[in-house]
Amino acid sequence: MERIIAFIKNWTLPLAMLAGVLIYLAFAHLDFLQPTKPMVHAVDKILTPGLIFAQLLLTFCKVNPREFRFRKWHFELLAFQLVLGLICAGAAIYLDWQPLLFQGALICFICPTATAAAVITAKLGGNAETLITYTFMVNILTAIFVPLVFPLVYNQADMTFWEAFWLILQKVFPLLIFPFLLAQLLRYCWKGAHRWLKEHAGMAFYIWAVALAMVMGKTAKSIVDDSEQMHIIFLLAGVSLACCVIQFAIGKTLGTRYNDRLSAGQALGQKNTVFAIWMAYTYLPPITSVAPGAYVLWQNIINSYQLWKSRKKK
């Protein structure tokens, strides 16, 4: 039994991705599993955001604002994400050539840091405290950027800009900011609950795995539904790879200047891909979810290589 548990822990990422694809295939091809519209609505609008919220809440319960460590590289990386996000958004709006590719790149650049990034950073010997500080800061940036920009990038015909802005704001802002506020409220007003959540923060990993399986199922559906655009799918995967390599490289380069190379690299390169995929198929053309879906693979290849190098040095 212990060997099975160890196997699942070591291979959670590929198992979750495979489970998502298999679940989609089962629902798509077995008549008795055909989901009803209320079921699909509940998953897309309630269950997936709820899992993201729970994951962030558990992570932020470990965070004490008094331990925040603000560094110059935090603001440089935020500026980098903001500028590249605006460039991709502008290209998607004003250029006629393949706007889907720029929308995919936009998702990869503006997505906040993964909650698991602090764990990888600690294993690599980086500063987890400065990374957690950046995670909080980039969540605020994303919560403001997405409602303002996404209605311009992909404007739905039946909505004005302000209607789309308010719709996205009331879903994205609470999802990214309220977990932190609730965690701090529990810290001071319900210490028992806060202590329990902090002690069981490891559950965030398994919640992430379940959410990843669900959103990978949606990504598989997007690929099948748009199989006629297979060249776009491959291009989106290539764009995702370029975004991943650029962000890890820029993060490490800027972090080196402040003697915080590992933390800055993970802060910019390791993304909350579950949130990114959900954001893509909810507020952009569903096929753009291929970009963050592929990003899952690229960032974990880089992380696996970094961990292998770290173990080899030790």
C-alpha positions as a Python dict, from the first residue, in 0.01 Angstrom:
ca = {
    (1, 'M'): (0, 0, 0),
    (2, 'E'): (281, 241, 85),
    (3, 'R'): (443, 176, -252),
    (4, 'I'): (115, 256, -428),
    (5, 'I'): (77, 582, -233),
    (6, 'A'): (438, 676, -310),
    (7, 'F'): (379, 600, -679),
    (8, 'I'): (69, 822, -687),
    (9, 'K'): (253, 1108, -514),
    (10, 'N'): (550, 1087, -751),
    (11, 'W'): (334, 1068, -1063),
    (12, 'T'): (41, 1288, -961),
    (13, 'L'): (83, 1529, -1253),
    (14, 'P'): (73, 1277, -1541),
    (15, 'L'): (-193, 1068, -1362),
    (16, 'A'): (-417, 1375, -1318),
    (17, 'M'): (-371, 1476, -1682),
    (18, 'L'): (-442, 1122, -1802),
    (19, 'A'): (-747, 1099, -1576),
    (20, 'G'): (-884, 1422, -1722),
    (21, 'V'): (-853, 1293, -2078),
    (22, 'L'): (-1005, 955, -1989),
    (23, 'I'): (-1296, 1121, -1808),
    (24, 'Y'): (-1365, 1334, -2115),
    (25, 'L'): (-1354, 1028, -2344),
    (26, 'A'): (-1591, 840, -2114),
    (27, 'F'): (-1842, 1124, -2101),
    (28, 'A'): (-1814, 1185, -2474),
    (29, 'H'): (-1862, 827, -2594),
    (30, 'L'): (-2078, 653, -2331),
    (31, 'D'): (-2443, 751, -2363),
    (32, 'F'): (-2535, 676, -2002),
    (33, 'L'): (-2264, 920, -1886),
    (34, 'Q'): (-2378, 1208, -2103),
    (35, 'P'): (-2382, 1514, -1871),
    (36, 'T'): (-2685, 1739, -1857),
    (37, 'K'): (-2656, 2115, -1902),
    (38, 'P'): (-2709, 2181, -1528),
    (39, 'M'): (-2424, 1940, -1451),
    (40, 'V'): (-2189, 2112, -1696),
    (41, 'H'): (-2291, 2452, -1559),
    (42, 'A'): (-2227, 2337, -1201),
    (43, 'V'): (-1878, 2211, -1290),
    (44, 'D'): (-1777, 2520, -1490),
    (45, 'K'): (-1933, 2786, -1270),
    (46, 'I'): (-1916, 2636, -921),
    (47, 'L'): (-1698, 2328, -877),
    (48, 'T'): (-1383, 2433, -1065),
    (49, 'P'): (-1371, 2787, -917),
    (50, 'G'): (-1449, 2636, -577),
    (51, 'L'): (-1150, 2403, -600),
    (52, 'I'): (-924, 2692, -703),
    (53, 'F'): (-1056, 2897, -410),
    (54, 'A'): (-996, 2610, -164),
    (55, 'Q'): (-644, 2556, -295),
    (56, 'L'): (-555, 2923, -250),
    (57, 'L'): (-719, 2938, 94),
    (58, 'L'): (-511, 2647, 223),
    (59, 'T'): (-195, 2801, 81),
    (60, 'F'): (-262, 3147, 224),
    (61, 'C'): (-337, 3003, 568),
    (62, 'K'): (38, 2937, 585),
    (63, 'V'): (108, 3303, 504),
    (64, 'N'): (162, 3566, 772),
    (65, 'P'): (154, 3917, 618),
    (66, 'R'): (412, 4025, 877),
    (67, 'E'): (655, 3788, 708),
    (68, 'F'): (611, 3941, 364),
    (69, 'R'): (947, 4034, 215),
    (70, 'F'): (917, 4291, -64),
    (71, 'R'): (1209, 4304, -306),
    (72, 'K'): (1292, 4518, -608),
    (73, 'W'): (1268, 4217, -836),
    (74, 'H'): (903, 4176, -735),
    (75, 'F'): (815, 4504, -905),
    (76, 'E'): (1038, 4438, -1204),
    (77, 'L'): (870, 4101, -1267),
    (78, 'L'): (524, 4253, -1222),
    (79, 'A'): (615, 4520, -1477),
    (80, 'F'): (744, 4251, -1713),
    (81, 'Q'): (421, 4050, -1688),
    (82, 'L'): (210, 4363, -1731),
    (83, 'V'): (399, 4491, -2037),
    (84, 'L'): (404, 4154, -2214),
    (85, 'G'): (37, 4102, -2129),
    (86, 'L'): (-52, 4439, -2282),
    (87, 'I'): (160, 4368, -2592),
    (88, 'C'): (-14, 4034, -2648),
    (89, 'A'): (-355, 4191, -2587),
    (90, 'G'): (-280, 4472, -2832),
    (91, 'A'): (-162, 4224, -3095),
    (92, 'A'): (-475, 4011, -3049),
    (93, 'I'): (-696, 4318, -3089),
    (94, 'Y'): (-526, 4504, -3374),
    (95, 'L'): (-344, 4239, -3580),
    (96, 'D'): (-540, 4024, -3821),
    (97, 'W'): (-282, 3741, -3819),
    (98, 'Q'): (-382, 3453, -3591),
    (99, 'P'): (-529, 3637, -3288),
    (100, 'L'): (-573, 3300, -3112),
    (101, 'L'): (-196, 3268, -3078),
    (102, 'F'): (-168, 3605, -2907),
    (103, 'Q'): (-461, 3520, -2681),
    (104, 'G'): (-283, 3199, -2582),
    (105, 'A'): (37, 3390, -2510),
    (106, 'L'): (-161, 3647, -2310),
    (107, 'I'): (-295, 3371, -2082),
    (108, 'C'): (57, 3229, -2030),
    (109, 'F'): (210, 3567, -1946),
    (110, 'I'): (-56, 3717, -1720),
    (111, 'C'): (-139, 3400, -1523),
    (112, 'P'): (-40, 3426, -1153),
    (113, 'T'): (228, 3216, -986),
    (114, 'A'): (140, 2861, -887),
    (115, 'T'): (72, 2798, -519),
    (116, 'A'): (304, 2496, -544),
    (117, 'A'): (593, 2716, -658),
    (118, 'A'): (701, 2778, -297),
    (119, 'V'): (745, 2403, -243),
    (120, 'I'): (965, 2366, -552),
    (121, 'T'): (1161, 2678, -457),
    (122, 'A'): (1231, 2542, -108),
    (123, 'K'): (1348, 2209, -254),
    (124, 'L'): (1582, 2392, -491),
    (125, 'G'): (1728, 2597, -206),
    (126, 'G'): (1558, 2928, -291),
    (127, 'N'): (1379, 3178, -68),
    (128, 'A'): (1018, 3062, -31),
    (129, 'E'): (917, 3375, 167),
    (130, 'T'): (998, 3619, -113),
    (131, 'L'): (817, 3393, -360),
    (132, 'I'): (501, 3379, -146),
    (133, 'T'): (509, 3759, -130),
    (134, 'Y'): (523, 3775, -510),
    (135, 'T'): (238, 3522, -537),
    (136, 'F'): (15, 3756, -338),
    (137, 'M'): (121, 4060, -547),
    (138, 'V'): (69, 3892, -885),
    (139, 'N'): (-276, 3768, -779),
    (140, 'I'): (-377, 4130, -728),
    (141, 'L'): (-232, 4227, -1068),
    (142, 'T'): (-420, 3944, -1242),
    (143, 'A'): (-746, 4022, -1059),
    (144, 'I'): (-733, 4380, -1194),
    (145, 'F'): (-584, 4309, -1539),
    (146, 'V'): (-819, 4032, -1654),
    (147, 'P'): (-1153, 4217, -1614),
    (148, 'L'): (-1011, 4529, -1781),
    (149, 'V'): (-840, 4363, -2078),
    (150, 'F'): (-1021, 4039, -2161),
    (151, 'P'): (-1346, 4211, -2276),
    (152, 'L'): (-1136, 4402, -2530),
    (153, 'V'): (-946, 4094, -2647),
    (154, 'Y'): (-1253, 3876, -2693),
    (155, 'N'): (-1568, 4083, -2701),
    (156, 'Q'): (-1889, 3882, -2693),
    (157, 'A'): (-2149, 4030, -2927),
    (158, 'D'): (-2431, 4036, -2674),
    (159, 'M'): (-2233, 4233, -2412),
    (160, 'T'): (-2097, 4583, -2381),
    (161, 'F'): (-1747, 4636, -2243),
    (162, 'W'): (-1873, 4736, -1899),
    (163, 'E'): (-2114, 4441, -1880),
    (164, 'A'): (-1830, 4202, -1963),
    (165, 'F'): (-1596, 4388, -1725),
    (166, 'W'): (-1839, 4353, -1434),
    (167, 'L'): (-1915, 3989, -1514),
    (168, 'I'): (-1545, 3892, -1514),
    (169, 'L'): (-1459, 4117, -1217),
    (170, 'Q'): (-1719, 3961, -987),
    (171, 'K'): (-1586, 3612, -1066),
    (172, 'V'): (-1209, 3659, -1094),
    (173, 'F'): (-1142, 3918, -822),
    (174, 'P'): (-1308, 3722, -538),
    (175, 'L'): (-1148, 3400, -661),
    (176, 'L'): (-795, 3541, -629),
    (177, 'I'): (-824, 3791, -344),
    (178, 'F'): (-1091, 3657, -106),
    (179, 'P'): (-893, 3342, -11),
    (180, 'F'): (-618, 3563, 128),
    (181, 'L'): (-864, 3791, 311),
    (182, 'L'): (-1053, 3491, 453),
    (183, 'A'): (-729, 3325, 566),
    (184, 'Q'): (-626, 3638, 756),
    (185, 'L'): (-975, 3680, 903),
    (186, 'L'): (-960, 3324, 1034),
    (187, 'R'): (-610, 3389, 1172),
    (188, 'Y'): (-741, 3656, 1408),
    (189, 'C'): (-1109, 3565, 1457),
    (190, 'W'): (-1124, 3185, 1447),
    (191, 'K'): (-781, 3059, 1542),
    (192, 'G'): (-889, 2697, 1578),
    (193, 'A'): (-1014, 2676, 1220),
    (194, 'H'): (-707, 2860, 1095),
    (195, 'R'): (-476, 2625, 1282),
    (196, 'W'): (-659, 2320, 1140),
    (197, 'L'): (-636, 2453, 781),
    (198, 'K'): (-270, 2538, 829),
    (199, 'E'): (-194, 2189, 961),
    (200, 'H'): (-376, 2033, 665),
    (201, 'A'): (-239, 2269, 400),
    (202, 'G'): (-99, 1964, 222),
    (203, 'M'): (-453, 1893, 100),
    (204, 'A'): (-405, 2178, -148),
    (205, 'F'): (-185, 1944, -351),
    (206, 'Y'): (-464, 1687, -391),
    (207, 'I'): (-727, 1954, -456),
    (208, 'W'): (-498, 2085, -729),
    (209, 'A'): (-473, 1735, -879),
    (210, 'V'): (-853, 1697, -892),
    (211, 'A'): (-894, 2044, -1046),
    (212, 'L'): (-616, 1969, -1296),
    (213, 'A'): (-793, 1650, -1409),
    (214, 'M'): (-1116, 1846, -1461),
    (215, 'V'): (-963, 2129, -1661),
    (216, 'M'): (-752, 1888, -1868),
    (217, 'G'): (-1079, 1720, -1961),
    (218, 'K'): (-1205, 2057, -2085),
    (219, 'T'): (-883, 2108, -2278),
    (220, 'A'): (-921, 1766, -2441),
    (221, 'K'): (-1276, 1862, -2539),
    (222, 'S'): (-1149, 2186, -2694),
    (223, 'I'): (-891, 1994, -2899),
    (224, 'V'): (-1150, 1742, -3024),
    (225, 'D'): (-1408, 2012, -3101),
    (226, 'D'): (-1150, 2208, -3301),
    (227, 'S'): (-963, 1915, -3454),
    (228, 'E'): (-999, 2080, -3795),
    (229, 'Q'): (-766, 2353, -3665),
    (230, 'M'): (-491, 2108, -3569),
    (231, 'H'): (-225, 2345, -3703),
    (232, 'I'): (-349, 2611, -3458),
    (233, 'I'): (-333, 2358, -3174),
    (234, 'F'): (31, 2278, -3252),
    (235, 'L'): (111, 2649, -3286),
    (236, 'L'): (-52, 2722, -2949),
    (237, 'A'): (160, 2448, -2790),
    (238, 'G'): (470, 2605, -2950),
    (239, 'V'): (373, 2952, -2827),
    (240, 'S'): (324, 2806, -2480),
    (241, 'L'): (674, 2653, -2488),
    (242, 'A'): (827, 2986, -2592),
    (243, 'C'): (639, 3170, -2313),
    (244, 'C'): (754, 2914, -2055),
    (245, 'V'): (1122, 2929, -2152),
    (246, 'I'): (1119, 3311, -2175),
    (247, 'Q'): (963, 3354, -1831),
    (248, 'F'): (1194, 3111, -1651),
    (249, 'A'): (1495, 3272, -1823),
    (250, 'I'): (1390, 3633, -1752),
    (251, 'G'): (1298, 3551, -1393),
    (252, 'K'): (1634, 3389, -1324),
    (253, 'T'): (1822, 3670, -1501),
    (254, 'L'): (1652, 3945, -1301),
    (255, 'G'): (1674, 3746, -979),
    (256, 'T'): (2049, 3701, -1021),
    (257, 'R'): (2092, 4078, -988),
    (258, 'Y'): (1938, 4061, -641),
    (259, 'N'): (2089, 3728, -531),
    (260, 'D'): (1749, 3559, -548),
    (261, 'R'): (1779, 3369, -876),
    (262, 'L'): (1580, 3057, -790),
    (263, 'S'): (1287, 3236, -628),
    (264, 'A'): (1250, 3488, -911),
    (265, 'G'): (1274, 3216, -1175),
    (266, 'Q'): (998, 3010, -1014),
    (267, 'A'): (788, 3321, -943),
    (268, 'L'): (773, 3417, -1309),
    (269, 'G'): (796, 3075, -1473),
    (270, 'Q'): (579, 2842, -1263),
    (271, 'K'): (213, 2924, -1326),
    (272, 'N'): (-121, 2841, -1168),
    (273, 'T'): (-219, 2651, -1482),
    (274, 'V'): (-548, 2523, -1338),
    (275, 'F'): (-664, 2884, -1305),
    (276, 'A'): (-519, 2969, -1649),
    (277, 'I'): (-706, 2687, -1826),
    (278, 'W'): (-1030, 2774, -1646),
    (279, 'M'): (-984, 3140, -1741),
    (280, 'A'): (-913, 3051, -2106),
    (281, 'Y'): (-1218, 2834, -2170),
    (282, 'T'): (-1443, 3065, -1966),
    (283, 'Y'): (-1353, 3409, -2107),
    (284, 'L'): (-1171, 3339, -2437),
    (285, 'P'): (-1228, 3101, -2730),
    (286, 'P'): (-1207, 2752, -2572),
    (287, 'I'): (-929, 2642, -2807),
    (288, 'T'): (-692, 2890, -2638),
    (289, 'S'): (-696, 2662, -2331),
    (290, 'V'): (-448, 2445, -2527),
    (291, 'A'): (-176, 2702, -2449),
    (292, 'P'): (-196, 2681, -2066),
    (293, 'G'): (-271, 2308, -2101),
    (294, 'A'): (62, 2260, -2279),
    (295, 'Y'): (229, 2495, -2028),
    (296, 'V'): (157, 2232, -1760),
    (297, 'L'): (387, 1995, -1945),
    (298, 'W'): (663, 2245, -2027),
    (299, 'Q'): (694, 2392, -1676),
    (300, 'N'): (705, 2048, -1516),
    (301, 'I'): (976, 1932, -1754),
    (302, 'I'): (1182, 2234, -1647),
    (303, 'N'): (1103, 2174, -1278),
    (304, 'S'): (1196, 1806, -1308),
    (305, 'Y'): (1528, 1899, -1467),
    (306, 'Q'): (1600, 2156, -1196),
    (307, 'L'): (1520, 1907, -920),
    (308, 'W'): (1740, 1646, -1088),
    (309, 'K'): (2029, 1894, -1103),
    (310, 'S'): (1973, 1986, -737),
    (311, 'R'): (1977, 1621, -628),
    (312, 'K'): (2289, 1557, -837),
    (313, 'K'): (2475, 1843, -666),
    (314, 'K'): (2379, 1711, -323),
}
